[in-house]
Amino acid sequence: KARYYYGKNKLKEVKLLKITEKRGEVQTYNLGGVEDNHTYFANGIVVHNKDEGGCCFASNQPILTSKGLMEIKDIKVNDKIVSYDEKTNLFTTSTVGEVVMHDGKKDKINNFIKDSLVKLSVKVKDKNYETRVTENHPYFDPVEGKYKQLRNFKIGEKVKTIEGEGLIVGKEVLI
């Protein structure tokens, strides 16, 4: 299976020589039970809290809270986070109902062979935003007006951000 990366302003195909499963090396998190809209901002980019469970974000992923940016590993149940209502196109605050953490050592929640951990790079005006997330996490597509898994976005497509529409400029496979 070929993998792609974005470099020097063009998409390049890379032949994979070997895939090695790595366990116990990456802690991943997700916010569950987010009231009302079930959304939050991962470093300024709108994401949905996956219905099927699992953990998607690297532990140091910045999440926008009512008090500013916090790493996802530091968020607690009942914390207030900034969320997005796609029906009204308004930002609001929501309460976290659950913080899901996978330490990579016990049950295999993440299958990085099936759902790679990627660094997503999004450009908005003169700013760049990045998230480190598994490819199965839902992001908001402002063109189609719906959430879809990150793997279904291509370089050059748009995602919703805190500053409007952002352009995907990179998807680098980390694991």
Coordinates of C-alpha atoms in Angstrom, one line a residue:
K1 CA 0.0 0.0 0.0
A2 CA 1.5 3.3 -1.0
R3 CA 1.7 6.3 1.4
Y4 CA 1.9 9.9 0.5
Y5 CA 3.5 13.0 2.0
Y6 CA 3.5 16.6 1.1
G7 CA 6.9 18.1 0.4
K8 CA 8.3 21.0 -1.7
N9 CA 4.8 22.1 -2.8
K10 CA 3.7 18.7 -4.3
L11 CA 2.4 15.4 -3.2
K12 CA 4.9 12.5 -3.5
E13 CA 4.2 8.8 -3.4
V14 CA 6.5 6.8 -1.2
K15 CA 6.9 3.0 -1.4
L16 CA 6.6 1.3 2.0
L17 CA 9.2 -1.3 2.6
K18 CA 8.1 -2.5 6.0
I19 CA 5.3 -1.9 8.5
T20 CA 6.1 -2.7 12.1
E21 CA 3.5 -2.6 14.8
K22 CA 4.6 -0.5 17.8
R23 CA 3.0 -0.9 21.1
G24 CA 3.6 0.9 24.4
E25 CA 5.1 4.0 22.8
V26 CA 2.3 6.4 22.3
Q27 CA -0.3 7.7 24.7
T28 CA -3.5 8.9 22.9
Y29 CA -6.6 10.7 24.2
N30 CA -10.1 11.6 23.2
L31 CA -12.8 13.7 24.9
G32 CA -16.1 11.8 25.3
G33 CA -19.5 12.9 26.4
V34 CA -19.0 16.5 25.3
E35 CA -22.4 18.1 25.9
D36 CA -24.5 19.6 23.2
N37 CA -22.5 19.7 20.0
H38 CA -20.0 16.8 20.7
T39 CA -17.3 19.0 19.1
Y40 CA -14.1 20.7 20.2
F41 CA -11.1 22.6 18.9
A42 CA -7.8 20.7 18.6
N43 CA -5.3 23.4 18.2
G44 CA -7.8 25.7 16.5
I45 CA -9.3 23.0 14.2
V46 CA -12.9 21.8 14.7
V47 CA -13.1 18.0 15.4
H48 CA -15.9 15.7 16.6
N49 CA -15.7 13.5 19.6
K50 CA -15.8 10.1 17.9
D51 CA -19.0 8.1 18.7
E52 CA -17.3 4.7 18.4
G53 CA -14.8 5.4 21.2
G54 CA -11.1 5.0 20.9
C55 CA -8.3 7.4 21.4
C56 CA -7.0 9.6 18.7
F57 CA -4.9 12.6 19.8
A58 CA -1.3 12.6 21.0
S59 CA -1.1 13.5 24.7
N60 CA 0.3 17.0 24.1
Q61 CA -2.4 18.0 21.6
P62 CA -3.6 21.6 22.5
I63 CA -7.3 21.8 23.1
L64 CA -9.1 25.2 23.3
T65 CA -10.8 25.6 26.7
S66 CA -12.7 28.5 28.3
K67 CA -9.4 29.3 30.0
G68 CA -7.2 29.1 26.9
L69 CA -5.2 26.3 25.3
M70 CA -4.6 23.1 27.4
E71 CA -2.9 19.9 26.5
I72 CA -5.5 17.1 26.1
K73 CA -3.8 15.0 28.8
D74 CA -4.5 17.8 31.4
I75 CA -8.2 18.1 30.6
K76 CA -10.6 16.8 33.3
V77 CA -14.2 15.8 33.5
N78 CA -16.4 18.9 33.9
D79 CA -13.8 21.2 32.3
K80 CA -15.3 23.8 29.9
I81 CA -14.1 23.6 26.3
V82 CA -14.9 25.7 23.3
S83 CA -17.1 23.8 20.8
Y84 CA -18.7 24.5 17.4
D85 CA -22.4 24.3 16.4
E86 CA -22.4 23.6 12.7
K87 CA -26.1 24.3 12.4
T88 CA -25.8 27.9 13.6
N89 CA -22.1 28.4 12.7
L90 CA -21.5 29.7 16.2
F91 CA -18.8 28.9 18.8
T92 CA -20.0 28.0 22.3
T93 CA -18.7 26.2 25.4
S94 CA -19.4 22.7 26.4
T95 CA -18.7 20.5 29.4
V96 CA -16.4 17.5 29.1
G97 CA -18.2 14.3 30.2
E98 CA -15.3 11.9 29.8
V99 CA -11.6 11.8 29.1
V100 CA -10.5 8.6 27.4
M101 CA -6.8 7.7 27.6
H102 CA -5.0 4.8 26.1
D103 CA -1.4 4.3 27.4
G104 CA -0.4 1.9 24.6
K105 CA 0.5 -0.8 27.0
K106 CA -2.7 -2.6 27.9
D107 CA -5.6 -3.4 25.5
K108 CA -4.8 -2.4 21.9
I109 CA -7.3 0.4 21.3
N110 CA -5.4 2.0 18.5
N111 CA -4.3 -0.1 15.5
F112 CA -1.7 2.2 13.9
I113 CA -1.4 -0.1 10.9
K114 CA -5.1 0.5 10.1
D115 CA -5.4 4.1 11.4
S116 CA -2.0 5.8 11.1
L117 CA -1.0 8.5 13.5
V118 CA -0.4 11.6 11.3
K119 CA 0.6 15.1 11.7
L120 CA -2.0 17.2 10.0
S121 CA -0.9 20.7 8.8
V122 CA -3.5 23.3 8.1
K123 CA -2.9 26.9 6.9
V124 CA -5.2 29.8 7.7
K125 CA -4.2 33.2 6.4
D126 CA -0.6 33.5 7.6
K127 CA -0.9 30.9 10.4
N128 CA -0.2 27.2 10.5
Y129 CA -2.1 24.8 12.8
E130 CA -1.0 21.2 13.4
T131 CA -2.7 18.2 15.1
R132 CA -1.2 14.8 15.8
V133 CA -4.1 12.4 15.4
T134 CA -5.2 9.0 14.0
E135 CA -6.6 9.1 10.5
N136 CA -10.1 7.9 11.6
H137 CA -10.9 11.0 13.7
P138 CA -13.7 13.2 12.3
Y139 CA -12.9 16.7 11.1
F140 CA -15.5 19.2 9.9
D141 CA -15.6 19.8 6.1
P142 CA -17.1 23.3 5.5
V143 CA -17.6 22.6 1.8
E144 CA -19.8 19.5 2.3
G145 CA -21.1 20.8 5.7
K146 CA -20.4 17.5 7.5
Y147 CA -17.9 15.6 9.6
K148 CA -15.7 13.0 7.9
Q149 CA -12.7 11.0 8.9
L150 CA -9.4 12.6 8.3
R151 CA -8.3 9.8 5.9
N152 CA -11.0 11.1 3.5
F153 CA -9.5 14.6 3.2
K154 CA -6.9 15.3 0.6
I155 CA -4.1 17.9 0.4
G156 CA -5.7 21.2 -0.7
E157 CA -9.1 20.5 0.8
K158 CA -10.6 22.7 3.5
V159 CA -11.4 22.1 7.2
K160 CA -13.2 24.4 9.7
T161 CA -11.0 26.3 12.1
I162 CA -11.4 28.9 14.8
E163 CA -10.5 31.5 12.2
G164 CA -12.7 30.2 9.4
E165 CA -11.8 27.8 6.6
G166 CA -8.3 26.3 6.7
L167 CA -6.4 24.6 3.8
I168 CA -4.8 21.2 4.4
V169 CA -1.2 21.6 3.4
G170 CA 0.3 18.4 4.9
K171 CA -0.5 14.9 6.2
E172 CA 2.7 13.3 7.4
V173 CA 2.5 9.7 8.7
L174 CA 4.2 9.5 12.1
I175 CA 3.3 5.9 13.0

